Each structure stands twice: as structure tokens, then as C-alpha cells.
Amino acid sequence: MSEQLELYDVTIIGGGPAGMYTTFYSGMRDLKTKLIEAKNELGGRMLIYPEKMIWDVGGVTPILCGKLIEQLEQQAKTFDPTIVLGQQITGLEKQADGTFILMSDTGERHHTRTIILAIGYGILTMQKLEIEGADRYEVTNLHYTVQELEVFRDKRVVISGGGNSAVDWANELEPIAASVTIVHRRDQFGGHERNVVKMKESSVQVKTPYAVSQLHSNGESIQQVTISHIETGETELVDVDAVIVNHGLKCDYGPLAQWGLAMEDETALVSPKMETNIPGIYAAGDFVNFESKVRLIAGAFTDAALALNSAKTYMDPEAPAVAYVSSHNERFKEKNKALGVES
Ligand SMILES: Cc1cc2nc3c(=O)[nH]c(=O)nc-3n(C[C@H](O)[C@H](O)[C@H](O)COP(=O)(O)OP(=O)(O)OC[C@H]3O[C@@H](n4cnc5c(N)ncnc54)[C@H](O)[C@@H]3O)c2cc1C
């Protein structure tokens, strides 16, 4: 079976910032590279907050997260890697020659010499609103993320949830929505105290301890919600144009959790060179666990370079331990010319 599959040097699983940067770096080291992402788009966790400004990536002046995803994707494609979207990697088979076959949930198989796991905390799904039939409004006015603030302009919005993101969205929507009501089952909100105070001092209507208990629709979209007091059961009816639910995230590694990787605190134990306990398999980004791990986009980039350098020297022990820096790397000569730079 493996003979019929195209063999790649490196297969990166996960298309968040760690996976995208590893893909770029792999091309820089002249490796035949494939990136596989379970979702139909690249971005990883960054897709949760595309309208947020990012300030803490070195050398990048404040940038919208959606724009940073675009730039990471563009950089990842520099050396024309193969990018596979919409496939969750589930199975792993080690071959007699030391290569690996990866199996995906679509039945497709991928042949590779090395693997880099950039899978964050696994496949992320939003905790859904636990009301029967609620899913039918996901195509109209029931939202689990805020992709574009403008969608909510002049709308009456109910936000269900009390975490950091729920409070953040309430503050951001307050100036543009017709009204914002936040419904939370506890009196205390999560997140930064300053944001909670700002929300409480604004026109946002705060309903605690309440929960959204019923949705009333015109058949297509939600028109009203019933909210119920957690202790007394007393109910109120609220008119709405949009409902946003932020009840947290669920993460799941799926069958990958059974691969025999050494794990602690639900993340992979790695050496300082990002080696897992399985030779030929490396890891980068939020998935890795080492003492000084930095769980930031910037931290993912360093892990990515370390993991890729380890994969390179695993395949070719004579290869330099690190890539030539981009300012002196032959791989960029033609690309610099195309940019009108002769160096
Ligand atoms: C609300 C919020 C705000 C944040 N703000 C900032 C910030 O301002 N600055 C900052 O530096 N960091 C921020 N972070 C953290 C940052 O987003 C993460 O550190 C970063 O996304 C980790 O990148 P990653 O590539 O390791 O993992 P992820 O971004 O989680 O990507 C992992 C990818 O792997 C895919 N995947 C998982 N399993 C499989 C599989 N079996 N097969 C195929 N694909 C798979 C997933 O679908 C996902 O796309 C924020 C995080 C959140 C949640």
C-alpha cells in the first residue's frame, strides 16, 4: 500500500500558527512538506478571535488576528507545500523501513518520513447551547463566535455565558448593537476585573443568576428567548435579533491520544529539541509540554524551528543542526530578485 503513496519528508499535523510556521521553515530547509488540518481553513485557535488586535508578536506592529492568519498562511506557502484541509488524522502505522503511514477520518492515507504534531489541544469545538433543536438556528442568528462585529450592528443581542470572551464581546458590541443583554448562571464573571467593571458600568443589561432556557422562533430565526432565574425559576422573555453563546471550548485529541505518546497535563512531553518519545515524531506549539514552554503565538514559532531542525537531522544526521538564516540563505535568492532586491 505504501508504495502507491507519495512519500513526504515531513508531514505537519495541525494548521494553527505552529503548523503554518513549521511548514515555512520546512521549505526553507528544502524538505518535501505536507500540512494537514482537520478544519476547512488554516488558523487554529486564532480563528476564535479574528477581530482582536494582536500586540505581542515580536516585530509585528498591532495587527488584526485575521490579518495575521492571512500573513502566516502566505508565509507557509512560500515553498509550495502540499496543504490538505478537512482531514483529521486519526491513525498511525510505523513501516518496516522506519517511515510512517498516517490515516485520516476520510479514509485517505499519507506517507511520510517524519511527523510534526502541531495540534494544539486537539480538535476544538464550542460547547453548544443545551436546548433541543437549537442547532437549526446556527445558520441564521445563533452564533458561537463573533467573526465580524458589524454583523451585530443595530441588533438586539443576547449573550449567554460569563467567561472572558463573553464579557469581551459584550463590551465590544455595546457601542454598535441596539442593545446587549448578558445572561450568566453565576453572579461572578470570569475574565479581567477591569473588563467586568467596564461592562457593568455600560448600558449592557446584566442578568444573573439566569440561564437561557427556551428559544422562540418564527420557524427560521430566534425572535425571543426565555431566561430563567437559577434559584427561583422565575422567567422573563427577551426580544432578540441575535443570540451569542460562549459556554467554553471542548478539546479532543481523538484516536491520536492512543498513539503511545508520553503525555502530562494533556500535552506531549518533549525534549528541549521538541522530540517526543517516538523517534521520528516531533511536536510544536501549545501541544508541547516542557518546563519553560511559552503558550503564545511567538512561543509556537521557536518550537516550530526546533522541531523541524530535529526532523531534518533525524533524516540526515550530516545536515547542519539549524537552517541558514534567511538573510544568507540561497533559497531566497530568486525570491529576493522578484522583490527587486539584489542580495
Ligand atoms: C481567545 C484567545 C486569545 C488569544 N490571544 C492571544 C494573543 O493575543 N497573543 C498570543 O500570542 N496568543 C494568544 N492566544 C494563544 C494562541 O492562540 C495559541 O497559543 C496558539 O493558537 C497555539 O498555536 P498552535 O498552532 O500550537 O495550536 P492551535 O492554534 O490550537 O492549532 C492547532 C490546530 O491543529 C488542528 N488539529 C488538531 N488535531 C488534529 C488532527 N488530529 N488532525 C488534523 N488537524 C488537527 C486543529 O484543528 C487546529 O487548527 C489566544 C488564545 C485564545 C483562545
GROMACS .gro file of C-alpha atoms and ligand atoms in nm:
model
  396
    1MET     CA    1   0.000   0.000   0.000
    2SER     CA    2   0.275   0.245   0.099
    3GLU     CA    3   0.443   0.215  -0.245
    4GLN     CA    4   0.141   0.378  -0.411
    5LEU     CA    5   0.154   0.683  -0.187
    6GLU     CA    6   0.378   0.980  -0.248
    7LEU     CA    7   0.645   0.992   0.021
    8TYR     CA    8   0.700   1.325   0.202
    9ASP     CA    9   0.997   1.418   0.419
   10VAL     CA   10   0.785   1.598   0.675
   11THR     CA   11   0.412   1.586   0.746
   12ILE     CA   12   0.287   1.853   0.982
   13ILE     CA   13  -0.043   1.784   1.154
   14GLY     CA   14  -0.233   2.098   1.257
   15GLY     CA   15  -0.270   2.427   1.074
   16GLY     CA   16  -0.250   2.678   1.360
   17PRO     CA   17   0.041   2.923   1.394
   18ALA     CA   18   0.279   2.641   1.499
   19GLY     CA   19   0.188   2.426   1.197
   20MET     CA   20   0.196   2.713   0.949
   21TYR     CA   21   0.534   2.839   1.064
   22THR     CA   22   0.677   2.483   1.067
   23THR     CA   23   0.559   2.447   0.707
   24PHE     CA   24   0.750   2.759   0.605
   25TYR     CA   25   1.061   2.655   0.794
   26SER     CA   26   1.049   2.307   0.642
   27GLY     CA   27   1.054   2.460   0.294
   28MET     CA   28   1.348   2.675   0.399
   29ARG     CA   29   1.535   2.352   0.480
   30ASP     CA   30   1.449   2.209   0.138
   31LEU     CA   31   1.221   1.935   0.262
   32LYS     CA   32   0.923   1.791   0.078
   33THR     CA   33   0.647   1.912   0.304
   34LYS     CA   34   0.280   1.838   0.366
   35LEU     CA   35   0.050   2.019   0.610
   36ILE     CA   36  -0.275   1.853   0.717
   37GLU     CA   37  -0.552   2.042   0.901
   38ALA     CA   38  -0.881   1.897   1.026
   39LYS     CA   39  -1.081   2.213   0.967
   40ASN     CA   40  -1.154   2.357   0.625
   41GLU     CA   41  -0.935   2.659   0.691
   42LEU     CA   42  -0.598   2.736   0.845
   43GLY     CA   43  -0.560   2.942   1.162
   44GLY     CA   44  -0.614   2.705   1.455
   45ARG     CA   45  -0.725   2.878   1.773
   46MET     CA   46  -0.667   3.215   1.610
   47LEU     CA   47  -0.992   3.156   1.420
   48ILE     CA   48  -1.173   3.212   1.750
   49TYR     CA   49  -1.064   3.575   1.771
   50PRO     CA   50  -1.015   3.709   1.416
   51GLU     CA   51  -1.131   4.063   1.503
   52LYS     CA   52  -0.897   4.103   1.802
   53MET     CA   53  -0.583   4.312   1.779
   54ILE     CA   54  -0.257   4.124   1.840
   55TRP     CA   55   0.022   4.321   2.002
   56ASP     CA   56   0.256   4.057   2.140
   57VAL     CA   57   0.424   3.903   1.836
   58GLY     CA   58   0.779   4.033   1.806
   59GLY     CA   59   0.836   4.280   1.524
   60VAL     CA   60   0.470   4.280   1.423
   61THR     CA   61   0.304   4.613   1.493
   62PRO     CA   62  -0.058   4.583   1.616
   63ILE     CA   63  -0.240   4.366   1.368
   64LEU     CA   64  -0.588   4.218   1.342
   65CYS     CA   65  -0.568   3.848   1.419
   66GLY     CA   66  -0.748   3.766   1.091
   67LYS     CA   67  -0.478   3.958   0.903
   68LEU     CA   68  -0.203   3.775   1.094
   69ILE     CA   69  -0.360   3.442   0.992
   70GLU     CA   70  -0.351   3.561   0.628
   71GLN     CA   71   0.017   3.654   0.660
   72LEU     CA   72   0.110   3.325   0.830
   73GLU     CA   73  -0.071   3.136   0.554
   74GLN     CA   74   0.107   3.334   0.284
   75GLN     CA   75   0.442   3.265   0.454
   76ALA     CA   76   0.358   2.894   0.493
   77LYS     CA   77   0.302   2.872   0.116
   78THR     CA   78   0.641   3.027   0.027
   79PHE     CA   79   0.794   2.696  -0.089
   80ASP     CA   80   0.474   2.543  -0.236
   81PRO     CA   81   0.400   2.276   0.023
   82THR     CA   82   0.108   2.037  -0.016
   83ILE     CA   83  -0.176   2.158   0.205
   84VAL     CA   84  -0.461   1.923   0.290
   85LEU     CA   85  -0.769   2.069   0.459
   86GLY     CA   86  -1.070   1.893   0.612
   87GLN     CA   87  -0.890   1.579   0.727
   88GLN     CA   88  -0.847   1.480   1.089
   89ILE     CA   89  -0.551   1.248   1.135
   90THR     CA   90  -0.655   0.951   1.339
   91GLY     CA   91  -0.425   0.653   1.279
   92LEU     CA   92  -0.052   0.588   1.267
   93GLU     CA   93   0.133   0.288   1.126
   94LYS     CA   94   0.509   0.257   1.151
   95GLN     CA   95   0.652   0.082   0.844
   96ALA     CA   96   0.940  -0.168   0.842
   97ASP     CA   97   1.162   0.092   0.669
   98GLY     CA   98   1.107   0.343   0.951
   99THR     CA   99   0.862   0.565   0.759
  100PHE     CA  100   0.506   0.628   0.875
  101ILE     CA  101   0.160   0.599   0.723
  102LEU     CA  102  -0.096   0.840   0.863
  103MET     CA  103  -0.467   0.764   0.833
  104SER     CA  104  -0.733   1.032   0.823
  105ASP     CA  105  -1.103   1.029   0.907
  106THR     CA  106  -1.185   1.050   0.535
  107GLY     CA  107  -1.001   0.721   0.474
  108GLU     CA  108  -0.709   0.895   0.298
  109ARG     CA  109  -0.357   0.779   0.384
  110HIS     CA  110  -0.036   0.984   0.390
  111HIS     CA  111   0.319   0.850   0.369
  112THR     CA  112   0.596   1.038   0.546
  113ARG     CA  113   0.947   1.005   0.685
  114THR     CA  114   0.883   1.229   0.986
  115ILE     CA  115   0.585   1.384   1.161
  116ILE     CA  116   0.547   1.713   1.344
  117LEU     CA  117   0.246   1.735   1.574
  118ALA     CA  118   0.124   2.095   1.589
  119ILE     CA  119  -0.221   2.001   1.710
  120GLY     CA  120  -0.270   2.248   1.995
  121TYR     CA  121  -0.519   2.098   2.239
  122GLY     CA  122  -0.671   1.883   1.964
  123ILE     CA  123  -0.990   1.941   1.772
  124LEU     CA  124  -1.172   2.235   1.923
  125THR     CA  125  -1.548   2.251   1.935
  126MET     CA  126  -1.767   2.504   2.106
  127GLN     CA  127  -1.983   2.388   2.396
  128LYS     CA  128  -2.328   2.404   2.247
  129LEU     CA  129  -2.642   2.555   2.395
  130GLU     CA  130  -2.819   2.264   2.561
  131ILE     CA  131  -3.164   2.330   2.421
  132GLU     CA  132  -3.318   2.075   2.188
  133GLY     CA  133  -3.334   2.190   1.829
  134ALA     CA  134  -3.109   2.493   1.891
  135ASP     CA  135  -2.870   2.378   1.617
  136ARG     CA  136  -3.122   2.464   1.344
  137TYR     CA  137  -3.067   2.837   1.414
  138GLU     CA  138  -2.690   2.815   1.364
  139VAL     CA  139  -2.745   2.908   1.001
  140THR     CA  140  -2.945   3.219   1.095
  141ASN     CA  141  -2.899   3.404   1.423
  142LEU     CA  142  -2.744   3.168   1.679
  143HIS     CA  143  -2.367   3.228   1.698
  144TYR     CA  144  -2.084   3.055   1.881
  145THR     CA  145  -1.812   3.303   1.783
  146VAL     CA  146  -1.802   3.666   1.682
  147GLN     CA  147  -1.635   3.662   1.344
  148GLU     CA  148  -1.738   4.014   1.242
  149LEU     CA  149  -1.866   4.280   1.481
  150GLU     CA  150  -2.055   4.457   1.200
  151VAL     CA  151  -2.295   4.161   1.171
  152PHE     CA  152  -2.445   4.278   1.502
  153ARG     CA  153  -2.482   4.649   1.420
  154ASP     CA  154  -2.819   4.786   1.543
  155LYS     CA  155  -2.927   4.440   1.661
  156ARG     CA  156  -3.071   4.336   1.996
  157VAL     CA  157  -2.814   4.085   2.116
  158VAL     CA  158  -2.834   3.832   2.398
  159ILE     CA  159  -2.502   3.682   2.510
  160SER     CA  160  -2.517   3.360   2.710
  161GLY     CA  161  -2.206   3.293   2.921
  162GLY     CA  162  -1.983   3.464   3.172
  163GLY     CA  163  -1.624   3.393   3.070
  164ASN     CA  164  -1.359   3.627   2.941
  165SER     CA  165  -1.478   3.614   2.581
  166ALA     CA  166  -1.845   3.669   2.675
  167VAL     CA  167  -1.752   3.983   2.872
  168ASP     CA  168  -1.521   4.099   2.593
  169TRP     CA  169  -1.790   4.060   2.330
  170ALA     CA  170  -2.044   4.243   2.548
  171ASN     CA  171  -1.804   4.540   2.574
  172GLU     CA  172  -1.720   4.539   2.205
  173LEU     CA  173  -2.080   4.510   2.088
  174GLU     CA  174  -2.221   4.764   2.332
  175PRO     CA  175  -2.136   5.071   2.119
  176ILE     CA  176  -2.268   4.921   1.794
  177ALA     CA  177  -2.560   4.693   1.886
  178ALA     CA  178  -2.910   4.830   1.957
  179SER     CA  179  -2.891   4.655   2.295
  180VAL     CA  180  -2.679   4.392   2.468
  181THR     CA  181  -2.804   4.160   2.743
  182ILE     CA  182  -2.561   3.919   2.907
  183VAL     CA  183  -2.711   3.614   3.079
  184HIS     CA  184  -2.493   3.417   3.319
  185ARG     CA  185  -2.577   3.143   3.564
  186ARG     CA  186  -2.343   3.278   3.834
  187ASP     CA  187  -2.316   3.625   3.986
  188GLN     CA  188  -1.940   3.634   3.928
  189PHE     CA  189  -1.793   3.679   3.583
  190GLY     CA  190  -1.466   3.534   3.465
  191GLY     CA  191  -1.204   3.737   3.287
  192HIS     CA  192  -1.030   4.058   3.368
  193GLU     CA  193  -1.178   4.262   3.651
  194ARG     CA  194  -1.134   4.584   3.452
  195ASN     CA  195  -1.347   4.447   3.167
  196VAL     CA  196  -1.618   4.325   3.406
  197VAL     CA  197  -1.635   4.669   3.571
  198LYS     CA  198  -1.647   4.839   3.229
  199MET     CA  199  -1.934   4.612   3.123
  200LYS     CA  200  -2.131   4.673   3.443
  201GLU     CA  201  -2.088   5.050   3.410
  202SER     CA  202  -2.210   5.050   3.049
  203SER     CA  203  -2.559   5.006   2.906
  204VAL     CA  204  -2.516   4.626   2.894
  205GLN     CA  205  -2.803   4.462   3.081
  206VAL     CA  206  -2.660   4.203   3.320
  207LYS     CA  207  -2.891   3.916   3.414
  208THR     CA  208  -2.751   3.688   3.689
  209PRO     CA  209  -2.800   3.419   3.806
  210TYR     CA  210  -3.002   3.337   3.495
  211ALA     CA  211  -2.978   3.090   3.207
  212VAL     CA  212  -3.133   3.088   2.861
  213SER     CA  213  -3.399   2.817   2.892
  214GLN     CA  214  -3.610   2.844   2.576
  215LEU     CA  215  -3.582   2.978   2.225
  216HIS     CA  216  -3.887   3.115   2.042
  217SER     CA  217  -3.867   3.142   1.666
  218ASN     CA  218  -4.064   3.231   1.359
  219GLY     CA  219  -3.955   2.895   1.215
  220GLU     CA  220  -3.635   3.036   1.071
  221SER     CA  221  -3.467   3.252   1.329
  222ILE     CA  222  -3.486   3.317   1.703
  223GLN     CA  223  -3.718   3.607   1.787
  224GLN     CA  224  -3.726   3.584   2.167
  225VAL     CA  225  -3.555   3.390   2.444
  226THR     CA  226  -3.690   3.287   2.780
  227ILE     CA  227  -3.439   3.333   3.058
  228SER     CA  228  -3.493   3.155   3.391
  229HIS     CA  229  -3.364   3.252   3.734
  230ILE     CA  230  -3.135   2.970   3.850
  231GLU     CA  231  -3.268   2.964   4.210
  232THR     CA  232  -3.631   3.078   4.191
  233GLY     CA  233  -3.719   2.951   3.843
  234GLU     CA  234  -3.882   3.289   3.771
  235THR     CA  235  -3.881   3.359   3.394
  236GLU     CA  236  -3.851   3.662   3.166
  237LEU     CA  237  -3.899   3.698   2.793
  238VAL     CA  238  -3.636   3.895   2.600
  239ASP     CA  239  -3.676   4.013   2.236
  240VAL     CA  240  -3.368   3.934   2.026
  241ASP     CA  241  -3.220   3.969   1.680
  242ALA     CA  242  -2.913   3.759   1.760
  243VAL     CA  243  -2.802   3.516   2.030
  244ILE     CA  244  -2.433   3.458   2.102
  245VAL     CA  245  -2.335   3.158   2.314
  246ASN     CA  246  -1.999   3.138   2.489
  247HIS     CA  247  -2.007   2.833   2.714
  248GLY     CA  248  -1.642   2.741   2.665
  249LEU     CA  249  -1.448   2.508   2.442
  250LYS     CA  250  -1.420   2.134   2.427
  251CYS     CA  251  -1.090   1.987   2.309
  252ASP     CA  252  -1.036   1.634   2.190
  253TYR     CA  253  -0.728   1.457   2.052
  254GLY     CA  254  -0.946   1.171   1.926
  255PRO     CA  255  -0.767   0.842   1.843
  256LEU     CA  256  -0.433   1.027   1.837
  257ALA     CA  257  -0.440   1.006   2.217
  258GLN     CA  258  -0.380   0.629   2.180
  259TRP     CA  259  -0.059   0.657   1.976
  260GLY     CA  260   0.160   0.592   2.279
  261LEU     CA  261   0.296   0.946   2.313
  262ALA     CA  262   0.428   1.030   2.659
  263MET     CA  263   0.188   1.294   2.792
  264GLU     CA  264   0.146   1.502   3.107
  265ASP     CA  265  -0.132   1.751   3.180
  266GLU     CA  266  -0.286   1.652   2.845
  267THR     CA  267   0.016   1.777   2.649
  268ALA     CA  268   0.313   1.594   2.499
  269LEU     CA  269   0.636   1.563   2.694
  270VAL     CA  270   0.921   1.670   2.467
  271SER     CA  271   1.298   1.709   2.489
  272PRO     CA  272   1.450   2.060   2.452
  273LYS     CA  273   1.474   1.971   2.078
  274MET     CA  274   1.097   1.904   2.059
  275GLU     CA  275   1.145   1.527   2.026
  276THR     CA  276   0.857   1.317   2.154
  277ASN     CA  277   0.920   0.968   2.296
  278ILE     CA  278   0.855   0.820   1.948
  279PRO     CA  279   1.161   0.851   1.718
  280GLY     CA  280   1.072   1.045   1.404
  281ILE     CA  281   0.779   1.226   1.569
  282TYR     CA  282   0.826   1.583   1.693
  283ALA     CA  283   0.588   1.843   1.832
  284ALA     CA  284   0.545   2.221   1.843
  285GLY     CA  285   0.311   2.486   1.981
  286ASP     CA  286   0.050   2.455   2.254
  287PHE     CA  287   0.064   2.074   2.233
  288VAL     CA  288   0.412   2.055   2.383
  289ASN     CA  289   0.500   2.034   2.746
  290PHE     CA  290   0.841   2.142   2.877
  291GLU     CA  291   0.935   2.343   3.179
  292SER     CA  292   0.975   2.684   3.016
  293LYS     CA  293   0.704   2.646   2.748
  294VAL     CA  294   0.553   2.981   2.639
  295ARG     CA  295   0.192   2.930   2.528
  296LEU     CA  296   0.182   3.222   2.288
  297ILE     CA  297   0.197   3.256   1.910
  298ALA     CA  298   0.559   3.371   1.946
  299GLY     CA  299   0.641   3.063   2.156
  300ALA     CA  300   0.499   2.837   1.884
  301PHE     CA  301   0.745   2.980   1.629
  302THR     CA  302   1.053   2.882   1.834
  303ASP     CA  303   0.915   2.531   1.896
  304ALA     CA  304   0.850   2.501   1.522
  305ALA     CA  305   1.210   2.577   1.423
  306LEU     CA  306   1.345   2.338   1.689
  307ALA     CA  307   1.108   2.055   1.586
  308LEU     CA  308   1.187   2.096   1.219
  309ASN     CA  309   1.563   2.105   1.276
  310SER     CA  310   1.530   1.782   1.474
  311ALA     CA  311   1.332   1.620   1.191
  312LYS     CA  312   1.594   1.732   0.939
  313THR     CA  313   1.890   1.589   1.132
  314TYR     CA  314   1.694   1.268   1.207
  315MET     CA  315   1.669   1.211   0.830
  316ASP     CA  316   2.016   1.344   0.753
  317PRO     CA  317   2.250   1.332   1.053
  318GLU     CA  318   2.516   1.518   0.849
  319ALA     CA  319   2.289   1.818   0.787
  320PRO     CA  320   2.362   2.142   0.976
  321ALA     CA  321   2.178   2.150   1.308
  322VAL     CA  322   1.997   2.470   1.213
  323ALA     CA  323   1.882   2.629   0.887
  324TYR     CA  324   2.088   2.902   0.724
  325VAL     CA  325   1.939   3.232   0.831
  326SER     CA  326   1.705   3.381   0.571
  327SER     CA  327   1.934   3.682   0.514
  328HIS     CA  328   2.206   3.444   0.382
  329ASN     CA  329   2.000   3.151   0.261
  330GLU     CA  330   2.030   3.062  -0.110
  331ARG     CA  331   1.665   2.954  -0.110
  332PHE     CA  332   1.567   3.323  -0.105
  333LYS     CA  333   1.796   3.447  -0.382
  334GLU     CA  334   1.541   3.422  -0.663
  335LYS     CA  335   1.259   3.535  -0.436
  336ASN     CA  336   1.457   3.846  -0.338
  337LYS     CA  337   1.516   3.922  -0.707
  338ALA     CA  338   1.142   3.900  -0.765
  339LEU     CA  339   1.105   4.161  -0.489
  340GLY     CA  340   1.358   4.383  -0.668
  341VAL     CA  341   1.631   4.319  -0.409
  342GLU     CA  342   1.975   4.201  -0.528
  343SER     CA  343   2.108   4.021  -0.221
  344LIG     C1  344  -0.929   3.384   2.296
  344LIG     C2  345  -0.782   3.366   2.277
  344LIG     C3  346  -0.700   3.477   2.262
  344LIG     C4  347  -0.561   3.462   2.245
  344LIG     N1  348  -0.484   3.574   2.229
  344LIG     C5  349  -0.350   3.560   2.204
  344LIG     C6  350  -0.267   3.675   2.183
  344LIG     O1  351  -0.314   3.789   2.185
  344LIG     N2  352  -0.134   3.654   2.160
  344LIG     C7  353  -0.077   3.529   2.155
  344LIG     O2  354   0.043   3.518   2.132
  344LIG     N3  355  -0.155   3.418   2.176
  344LIG     C8  356  -0.289   3.431   2.202
  344LIG     N4  357  -0.366   3.319   2.223
  344LIG     C9  358  -0.299   3.186   2.224
  344LIG    C10  359  -0.271   3.137   2.082
  344LIG     O3  360  -0.389   3.143   2.002
  344LIG    C11  361  -0.219   2.994   2.092
  344LIG     O4  362  -0.102   2.992   2.171
  344LIG    C12  363  -0.187   2.941   1.952
  344LIG     O5  364  -0.301   2.941   1.868
  344LIG    C13  365  -0.129   2.799   1.960
  344LIG     O6  366  -0.100   2.758   1.830
  344LIG     P1  367  -0.086   2.605   1.786
  344LIG     O7  368  -0.061   2.608   1.640
  344LIG     O8  369   0.005   2.534   1.876
  344LIG     O9  370  -0.230   2.539   1.816
  344LIG     P2  371  -0.375   2.577   1.762
  344LIG    O10  372  -0.384   2.719   1.726
  344LIG    O11  373  -0.469   2.523   1.864
  344LIG    O12  374  -0.389   2.490   1.627
  344LIG    C14  375  -0.395   2.351   1.630
  344LIG    C15  376  -0.461   2.304   1.501
  344LIG    O13  377  -0.448   2.161   1.492
  344LIG    C16  378  -0.566   2.107   1.433
  344LIG     N5  379  -0.572   1.965   1.472
  344LIG    C17  380  -0.581   1.914   1.597
  344LIG     N6  381  -0.582   1.780   1.591
  344LIG    C18  382  -0.573   1.745   1.461
  344LIG    C19  383  -0.571   1.621   1.392
  344LIG     N7  384  -0.574   1.504   1.458
  344LIG     N8  385  -0.565   1.621   1.255
  344LIG    C20  386  -0.559   1.740   1.186
  344LIG     N9  387  -0.561   1.861   1.248
  344LIG    C21  388  -0.568   1.863   1.383
  344LIG    C22  389  -0.677   2.191   1.496
  344LIG    O14  390  -0.794   2.185   1.417
  344LIG    C23  391  -0.612   2.332   1.496
  344LIG    O15  392  -0.643   2.402   1.378
  344LIG    C24  393  -0.503   3.332   2.241
  344LIG    C25  394  -0.586   3.219   2.256
  344LIG    C26  395  -0.724   3.235   2.274
  344LIG    C27  396  -0.809   3.112   2.287
   0.00000   0.00000   0.00000
